Coordinates of C-alpha atoms and ligand atoms in Angstrom, one line a residue:
M1 CA -33.0 16.0 16.7
A2 CA -34.1 16.1 12.8
F3 CA -35.7 19.2 11.8
L4 CA -38.0 18.1 9.1
A5 CA -40.9 15.8 10.0
D6 CA -40.3 12.1 9.9
A7 CA -43.7 12.1 7.7
L8 CA -41.8 13.6 4.8
S9 CA -39.7 10.6 4.5
R10 CA -42.5 8.5 3.5
V11 CA -43.4 10.7 0.4
K12 CA -41.8 11.9 -2.9
P13 CA -42.4 14.9 -5.1
S14 CA -45.0 14.7 -8.0
A15 CA -43.5 13.1 -11.0
T16 CA -45.9 15.1 -13.2
I17 CA -44.9 18.3 -11.5
A18 CA -41.3 17.2 -11.9
V19 CA -41.6 16.5 -15.8
T20 CA -43.4 19.7 -16.4
Q21 CA -40.4 21.6 -14.6
K22 CA -37.8 19.8 -16.6
A23 CA -39.8 20.6 -19.8
R24 CA -39.9 24.4 -18.7
D25 CA -36.3 24.4 -17.8
L26 CA -35.4 23.1 -21.4
K27 CA -37.6 25.6 -22.9
A28 CA -36.0 28.5 -21.0
Q29 CA -32.7 27.2 -22.4
G30 CA -33.9 27.9 -26.0
R31 CA -35.1 24.1 -26.7
D32 CA -38.2 23.6 -29.0
I33 CA -40.2 21.6 -26.4
I34 CA -43.8 20.1 -26.8
S35 CA -45.0 19.5 -23.2
L36 CA -47.5 16.7 -23.0
S37 CA -47.2 16.4 -19.2
V38 CA -49.7 18.7 -17.9
G39 CA -53.1 17.5 -16.7
E40 CA -55.2 20.6 -17.3
P41 CA -57.5 21.8 -20.1
D42 CA -56.1 24.4 -22.5
F43 CA -59.3 26.2 -22.7
D44 CA -60.1 29.4 -21.1
T45 CA -62.6 29.6 -18.2
P46 CA -66.1 30.5 -19.9
D47 CA -66.9 34.1 -19.8
N48 CA -70.2 33.8 -17.7
I49 CA -68.0 32.2 -14.8
K50 CA -65.4 35.0 -15.0
K51 CA -68.1 37.6 -14.9
A52 CA -69.7 36.0 -11.7
A53 CA -66.2 36.2 -10.0
I54 CA -65.9 39.9 -11.0
E55 CA -69.5 40.6 -9.6
A56 CA -68.6 38.9 -6.4
I57 CA -65.6 41.1 -5.9
Q58 CA -67.6 44.2 -6.8
R59 CA -70.5 43.1 -4.4
G60 CA -67.8 42.9 -1.6
E61 CA -67.8 39.0 -1.2
T62 CA -64.3 39.5 0.1
K63 CA -64.6 38.4 3.6
Y64 CA -63.8 34.9 5.4
P65 CA -66.4 32.4 4.1
P66 CA -67.8 29.7 6.2
V67 CA -65.5 26.7 6.5
S68 CA -67.5 24.2 4.5
G69 CA -68.4 26.6 1.8
I70 CA -70.9 29.3 0.9
M71 CA -74.4 28.0 1.3
P72 CA -75.3 29.1 -2.2
L73 CA -72.6 26.8 -3.7
R74 CA -73.5 24.1 -1.3
E75 CA -77.0 24.2 -2.6
A76 CA -75.8 24.2 -6.0
I77 CA -73.4 21.2 -5.4
A78 CA -76.5 19.3 -3.8
K79 CA -78.5 20.3 -7.0
K80 CA -75.6 18.9 -9.1
F81 CA -75.5 15.5 -7.5
K82 CA -79.3 15.2 -7.8
R83 CA -79.6 16.4 -11.4
E84 CA -76.7 14.7 -12.8
N85 CA -75.9 11.7 -10.6
G86 CA -79.4 11.1 -9.2
L87 CA -78.0 11.4 -5.7
D88 CA -79.7 12.7 -2.9
Y89 CA -77.4 14.8 -0.6
K90 CA -78.5 17.7 1.7
P91 CA -76.3 20.9 1.2
T92 CA -75.1 20.2 4.9
Q93 CA -73.8 17.0 3.6
T94 CA -71.3 18.7 1.3
I95 CA -67.9 20.4 1.7
V96 CA -66.0 22.9 -0.6
G97 CA -62.3 22.7 -0.5
T98 CA -59.1 24.4 -2.3
G99 CA -59.4 22.0 -5.2
G100 CA -60.2 18.2 -5.4
K101 CA -56.8 17.6 -4.1
H102 CA -57.6 19.3 -0.9
V103 CA -60.6 17.5 -0.3
L104 CA -59.1 14.2 -1.1
F105 CA -56.2 14.8 1.3
N106 CA -58.6 16.0 4.2
A107 CA -60.8 12.9 3.7
F108 CA -58.0 10.7 4.4
M109 CA -56.7 13.1 7.1
A110 CA -60.2 12.7 8.8
S111 CA -60.4 8.9 8.7
V112 CA -57.3 7.2 8.2
N113 CA -55.6 5.8 11.5
K114 CA -52.1 4.3 11.6
G115 CA -51.7 1.1 9.5
D116 CA -55.3 1.5 7.9
E117 CA -55.2 0.2 4.3
V118 CA -56.5 2.0 1.5
I119 CA -57.0 0.2 -1.9
I120 CA -55.9 2.0 -4.9
P121 CA -56.1 0.3 -8.3
A122 CA -53.2 0.9 -10.3
P123 CA -52.2 2.8 -12.6
Y124 CA -53.3 5.6 -10.2
W125 CA -53.2 9.4 -9.9
V126 CA -49.7 10.3 -8.6
S127 CA -51.0 11.8 -5.2
Y128 CA -53.1 9.1 -4.1
P129 CA -50.5 6.9 -2.3
D130 CA -48.4 9.7 -0.8
M131 CA -51.7 11.2 0.5
V132 CA -52.3 8.0 2.3
L133 CA -48.9 7.7 3.5
L134 CA -48.8 11.1 4.8
C135 CA -51.8 10.2 6.9
G136 CA -50.0 7.3 8.4
G137 CA -51.9 4.7 6.3
Q138 CA -51.0 1.9 4.1
P139 CA -51.7 2.1 0.3
V140 CA -52.4 -1.4 -0.9
F141 CA -52.1 -1.6 -4.8
V142 CA -54.0 -3.7 -7.2
E143 CA -52.5 -3.7 -10.6
T144 CA -54.9 -3.7 -13.6
K145 CA -53.9 -4.9 -17.0
L146 CA -53.9 -3.4 -20.5
E147 CA -56.0 -6.5 -21.9
D148 CA -58.7 -5.3 -19.2
N149 CA -58.3 -1.8 -20.3
F150 CA -56.6 -1.0 -17.1
K151 CA -60.0 -1.6 -15.1
L152 CA -60.2 -3.3 -11.7
L153 CA -61.8 -6.7 -11.8
P154 CA -64.2 -8.0 -9.0
E155 CA -62.2 -10.7 -8.0
A156 CA -59.0 -8.7 -7.7
L157 CA -60.8 -6.2 -5.5
E158 CA -62.2 -9.2 -3.4
R159 CA -58.7 -10.6 -2.8
A160 CA -57.3 -7.1 -1.8
I161 CA -60.0 -6.7 1.0
T162 CA -58.5 -7.4 4.6
P163 CA -59.8 -6.5 8.2
R164 CA -57.7 -3.4 7.8
T165 CA -59.2 -2.0 4.7
K166 CA -60.7 1.4 5.4
W167 CA -61.1 2.8 1.9
V168 CA -61.3 1.5 -1.6
L169 CA -60.5 4.4 -4.1
F170 CA -62.1 4.7 -7.5
N171 CA -61.3 7.2 -10.2
S172 CA -63.4 6.8 -13.2
P173 CA -62.4 8.1 -15.9
S174 CA -59.1 7.7 -14.8
N175 CA -56.0 9.8 -14.7
P176 CA -53.5 8.4 -16.0
S177 CA -55.4 5.6 -18.2
G178 CA -58.5 7.3 -19.2
A179 CA -60.3 4.2 -18.5
A180 CA -63.9 4.7 -17.2
Y181 CA -66.3 1.9 -15.8
T182 CA -69.6 1.1 -17.3
R183 CA -72.6 0.9 -15.0
D184 CA -72.3 -3.0 -15.1
E185 CA -68.6 -3.1 -14.2
L186 CA -69.1 -0.6 -11.5
K187 CA -72.0 -2.8 -10.2
A188 CA -69.9 -5.9 -10.3
L189 CA -67.4 -3.8 -8.1
T190 CA -70.1 -2.4 -5.5
D191 CA -71.4 -6.0 -5.4
V192 CA -68.2 -7.1 -3.6
L193 CA -68.4 -4.1 -1.3
L194 CA -71.8 -5.0 -0.1
K195 CA -70.3 -8.2 1.3
H196 CA -67.6 -6.1 3.3
P197 CA -69.7 -3.4 5.3
H198 CA -66.5 -2.2 7.0
V199 CA -65.2 -0.8 3.7
W200 CA -65.7 2.6 2.6
V201 CA -65.6 4.1 -0.8
M202 CA -63.9 7.1 -2.0
T203 CA -64.7 8.1 -5.6
D204 CA -62.9 10.6 -7.3
D205 CA -65.4 11.7 -10.1
M206 CA -63.3 14.8 -11.4
Y207 CA -63.3 13.7 -15.0
E208 CA -67.1 12.9 -15.1
H209 CA -68.0 15.2 -17.8
L210 CA -65.2 14.0 -20.0
T211 CA -66.4 10.7 -21.7
Y212 CA -66.8 10.0 -25.4
G213 CA -68.8 8.3 -27.7
D214 CA -71.9 6.8 -26.2
F215 CA -70.2 6.3 -22.7
V216 CA -72.7 7.0 -19.9
F217 CA -71.0 8.0 -16.6
T218 CA -72.3 6.6 -13.4
T219 CA -70.7 6.9 -9.7
P220 CA -70.8 4.2 -7.0
A221 CA -73.6 5.5 -4.8
Q222 CA -75.8 6.0 -7.8
V223 CA -75.0 2.5 -8.9
E224 CA -75.6 0.9 -5.5
P225 CA -77.7 3.2 -3.2
N226 CA -77.1 0.8 -0.2
L227 CA -73.4 2.1 -0.2
M228 CA -74.6 5.7 0.2
D229 CA -73.7 6.0 4.0
R230 CA -70.3 4.8 3.3
T231 CA -69.4 6.4 0.1
L232 CA -67.6 9.9 -0.3
T233 CA -68.3 11.3 -3.8
I234 CA -65.7 13.8 -4.9
N235 CA -65.8 16.2 -7.8
G236 CA -64.7 19.7 -8.9
V237 CA -64.9 22.4 -11.3
S238 CA -61.2 22.3 -12.6
K239 CA -61.6 19.8 -15.3
A240 CA -65.3 20.2 -16.5
Y241 CA -65.1 24.0 -16.6
A242 CA -61.6 24.8 -17.5
M243 CA -61.0 26.3 -13.9
T244 CA -57.9 24.7 -12.7
G245 CA -56.5 27.9 -11.3
W246 CA -59.6 28.9 -9.2
R247 CA -58.7 26.1 -6.8
I248 CA -62.3 24.6 -6.2
G249 CA -63.1 21.0 -5.5
Y250 CA -66.1 19.7 -3.5
A251 CA -67.5 16.3 -2.1
A252 CA -70.7 14.8 -0.5
G253 CA -71.0 12.1 2.1
P254 CA -72.5 10.9 5.4
D255 CA -72.8 13.3 8.1
R256 CA -70.3 12.2 10.5
L257 CA -67.5 12.2 7.9
M258 CA -68.5 15.6 6.5
K259 CA -68.5 16.9 10.1
A260 CA -65.0 15.7 11.0
M261 CA -63.8 17.2 7.6
D262 CA -65.5 20.4 8.6
M263 CA -63.7 20.6 12.0
L264 CA -60.3 19.7 10.3
Q265 CA -60.6 22.2 7.6
G266 CA -61.4 24.9 10.2
Q267 CA -58.3 24.3 11.8
Q268 CA -56.3 24.3 8.6
T269 CA -57.2 26.6 5.4
S270 CA -60.9 27.6 6.7
G271 CA -63.1 28.2 3.8
A272 CA -61.8 28.2 0.1
C273 CA -61.4 31.4 -1.6
A274 CA -64.9 33.3 -1.5
I275 CA -64.6 34.8 -5.0
A276 CA -63.7 31.5 -6.6
Q277 CA -66.7 30.0 -4.9
W278 CA -69.1 32.5 -6.4
A279 CA -67.5 31.6 -9.7
A280 CA -68.2 27.9 -8.9
V281 CA -71.8 28.8 -8.2
E282 CA -72.3 30.2 -11.8
A283 CA -70.3 27.2 -13.1
L284 CA -72.8 24.6 -11.7
N285 CA -76.0 26.7 -12.0
G286 CA -75.3 28.6 -15.2
P287 CA -75.4 27.5 -18.8
Q288 CA -73.6 24.0 -19.3
D289 CA -72.9 24.6 -23.0
C290 CA -69.1 24.6 -22.6
I291 CA -69.1 21.1 -21.5
P292 CA -70.1 19.4 -24.8
K293 CA -68.0 22.0 -26.7
F294 CA -64.9 20.8 -24.4
R295 CA -65.9 17.1 -24.8
K296 CA -66.2 17.2 -28.5
A297 CA -62.9 18.9 -28.9
F298 CA -61.1 16.3 -26.5
E299 CA -62.9 13.4 -28.4
S300 CA -61.4 14.3 -31.7
R301 CA -57.8 14.8 -30.0
R302 CA -58.2 11.5 -28.4
D303 CA -58.9 9.8 -31.9
L304 CA -56.1 11.7 -33.3
V305 CA -53.5 10.7 -30.7
M306 CA -54.6 7.0 -30.5
S307 CA -54.6 6.5 -34.2
M308 CA -51.1 8.2 -34.5
L309 CA -49.7 6.3 -31.5
N310 CA -51.0 3.0 -32.7
Q311 CA -48.8 3.4 -35.9
A312 CA -45.6 4.2 -34.0
R313 CA -43.5 1.2 -33.9
G314 CA -43.7 -0.9 -30.7
L315 CA -46.2 1.2 -29.0
K316 CA -49.8 -0.4 -28.1
C317 CA -52.4 2.1 -27.2
P318 CA -55.8 0.9 -25.8
K319 CA -58.8 3.4 -26.5
P320 CA -60.0 5.1 -23.3
E321 CA -63.4 6.1 -22.7
G322 CA -62.7 9.5 -20.9
A323 CA -60.3 12.0 -19.5
F324 CA -57.6 13.6 -21.5
Y325 CA -54.9 11.1 -21.3
V326 CA -53.6 8.1 -23.2
Y327 CA -51.4 5.3 -21.6
P328 CA -49.4 3.5 -24.1
S329 CA -47.5 0.5 -23.4
I330 CA -43.8 0.3 -24.4
A331 CA -43.1 -3.3 -23.4
E332 CA -42.2 -4.1 -26.9
L333 CA -39.5 -1.4 -26.7
I334 CA -37.7 -2.3 -23.5
G335 CA -34.0 -3.4 -24.3
K336 CA -33.6 -1.3 -27.5
I337 CA -30.9 1.4 -27.9
A338 CA -31.7 4.9 -28.2
P339 CA -29.9 7.4 -30.6
S340 CA -27.8 8.6 -27.7
G341 CA -26.4 4.9 -27.2
K342 CA -28.5 4.5 -23.8
V343 CA -30.3 1.2 -23.4
I344 CA -34.0 1.7 -22.9
A345 CA -34.4 -0.5 -19.7
T346 CA -37.4 1.2 -18.1
D347 CA -40.2 3.6 -19.2
E348 CA -38.4 6.5 -17.4
D349 CA -35.5 5.9 -19.8
F350 CA -38.0 6.0 -22.6
V351 CA -39.6 9.3 -21.7
S352 CA -36.2 11.0 -20.8
E353 CA -34.6 10.0 -24.1
L354 CA -37.6 11.0 -25.9
L355 CA -37.3 14.4 -24.2
E356 CA -33.6 14.5 -25.1
A357 CA -34.1 13.3 -28.7
E358 CA -37.4 15.0 -29.6
G359 CA -38.4 17.6 -27.4
V360 CA -41.5 15.8 -26.3
A361 CA -42.5 15.7 -22.5
A362 CA -44.4 12.7 -21.3
V363 CA -44.7 11.1 -17.9
H364 CA -43.4 7.6 -17.3
G365 CA -45.9 5.0 -16.5
S366 CA -43.9 3.8 -13.2
A367 CA -44.8 7.1 -11.6
F368 CA -48.4 5.8 -11.7
G369 CA -47.6 2.5 -10.4
L370 CA -47.9 0.4 -13.7
G371 CA -45.4 0.2 -16.5
P372 CA -43.8 0.1 -18.8
N373 CA -46.0 2.7 -20.3
F374 CA -46.2 6.4 -20.6
R375 CA -48.9 8.9 -20.2
I376 CA -49.7 11.6 -22.7
S377 CA -51.9 14.3 -21.8
Y378 CA -54.0 15.6 -25.2
A379 CA -55.2 18.8 -23.5
T380 CA -53.4 20.9 -25.8
S381 CA -53.8 22.1 -29.5
N382 CA -54.3 19.5 -32.5
E383 CA -51.3 21.0 -34.3
A384 CA -49.0 20.4 -31.2
L385 CA -50.5 16.8 -30.8
E386 CA -50.0 16.1 -34.5
D387 CA -46.3 17.4 -34.3
A388 CA -45.6 15.6 -31.1
C389 CA -47.2 12.2 -32.3
K390 CA -45.0 12.4 -35.4
K391 CA -41.9 13.0 -33.2
I392 CA -42.8 10.2 -30.9
Q393 CA -43.3 7.8 -34.2
R394 CA -39.8 9.2 -35.3
F395 CA -38.2 8.4 -32.1
C396 CA -39.8 4.7 -31.6
A397 CA -38.4 4.0 -35.4
S398 CA -35.1 5.2 -34.3
L399 CA -34.7 2.7 -31.5
R400 CA -32.6 -0.3 -32.4
Ligands
PLP1 N1 -58.1 13.9 -9.0 C1 -57.5 13.6 -10.2 C2 -57.8 12.3 -10.6 C3 -56.7 14.5 -11.0 O1 -56.3 14.2 -11.9 C4 -56.7 15.9 -10.4 C5 -55.9 16.6 -11.0 O2 -55.1 16.6 -11.8 C6 -57.2 16.0 -9.2 C7 -58.1 15.0 -8.7 C8 -57.3 17.4 -8.4 O3 -58.0 18.4 -9.1 P1 -58.2 19.8 -8.4 O4 -57.3 19.9 -7.2 O5 -57.6 20.8 -9.5 O6 -59.6 20.1 -8.2

């Protein structure tokens, strides 16, 4: 009898965590490493949010919170959806989890039966397919193209839908490509979904506040209110308020799904950390001035990285509308030989040789389901980014 669960054989460890660990190990050996693999803002959590957490501790908010979240946070979430997205959710239609990752997992766990299909546009965030597989579902990948700025086209979505499709997953702005859908682009996709009433929409809006230039963020249930009763809108405080370590994510959706997720969470983690929930109340209800500040810093870093990478020999880097990632193609470099003598046969070879030769850690595109590309997170200082991009330029120039 096998000791470990069969379900584990369906999944693999997160590639981003693996690369980050490798960079850490090399650093510990004394190597000079610039890590561009981590997906978290380098800013500190704003002081007003920290203060709210300290006050919550002092008030004694240290007991088990309700499973779906403390009511002040669920009210703040309903208000946020109304204020920023024009969505009418009752506080009882919301749920708070231990990070957006937890909420996503529980949504699948609460709804996916064996063999149910989940449409995932590629490139995708590494965890989506493995979550679906763990829940017994079948990820159905739809590849996007660099020429379309890595956006799913309505025809491709239409082709991917079958009678077994349960969910289609949107993530705009996207991790790893940074691509974000305009209202019209999203409407063209929601129009397809109107024709298929059995398909539900899961939208991961984690990077909502990180969009650049005059881009206007929209979310599926806002663009097509007729989809409201089969849409789960997921968001969180990690990226918008530099709160990755507080582990608070949330979602809102139709009553019957929210009740199921509440029941599941009640037998699993119960309510998320009470103190972090009070911090999240302040994040959503308090001053919002950190958002434009972070956005401005990220936008200038995006422009810096974009321009330097597009000057590197053999790289092609489309301009992302949001998040803090770029996803350049290395198609022209496949088959070339690295200074170590190794042939660059895949994007995984590229990032591993780059790490060896120049000490720059990035994540290979095939981990996100679309290559040959690599992902750089520009959530780090301008100096480190400039240094890293120079090293990438030098590495690309050294390939023969
Ligand atoms: N969704 C996407 C696309 C992400 O990139 C991340 C984090 O990297 C998450 C969800 C999870 O965020 P958290 O669990 O920190 O709320």
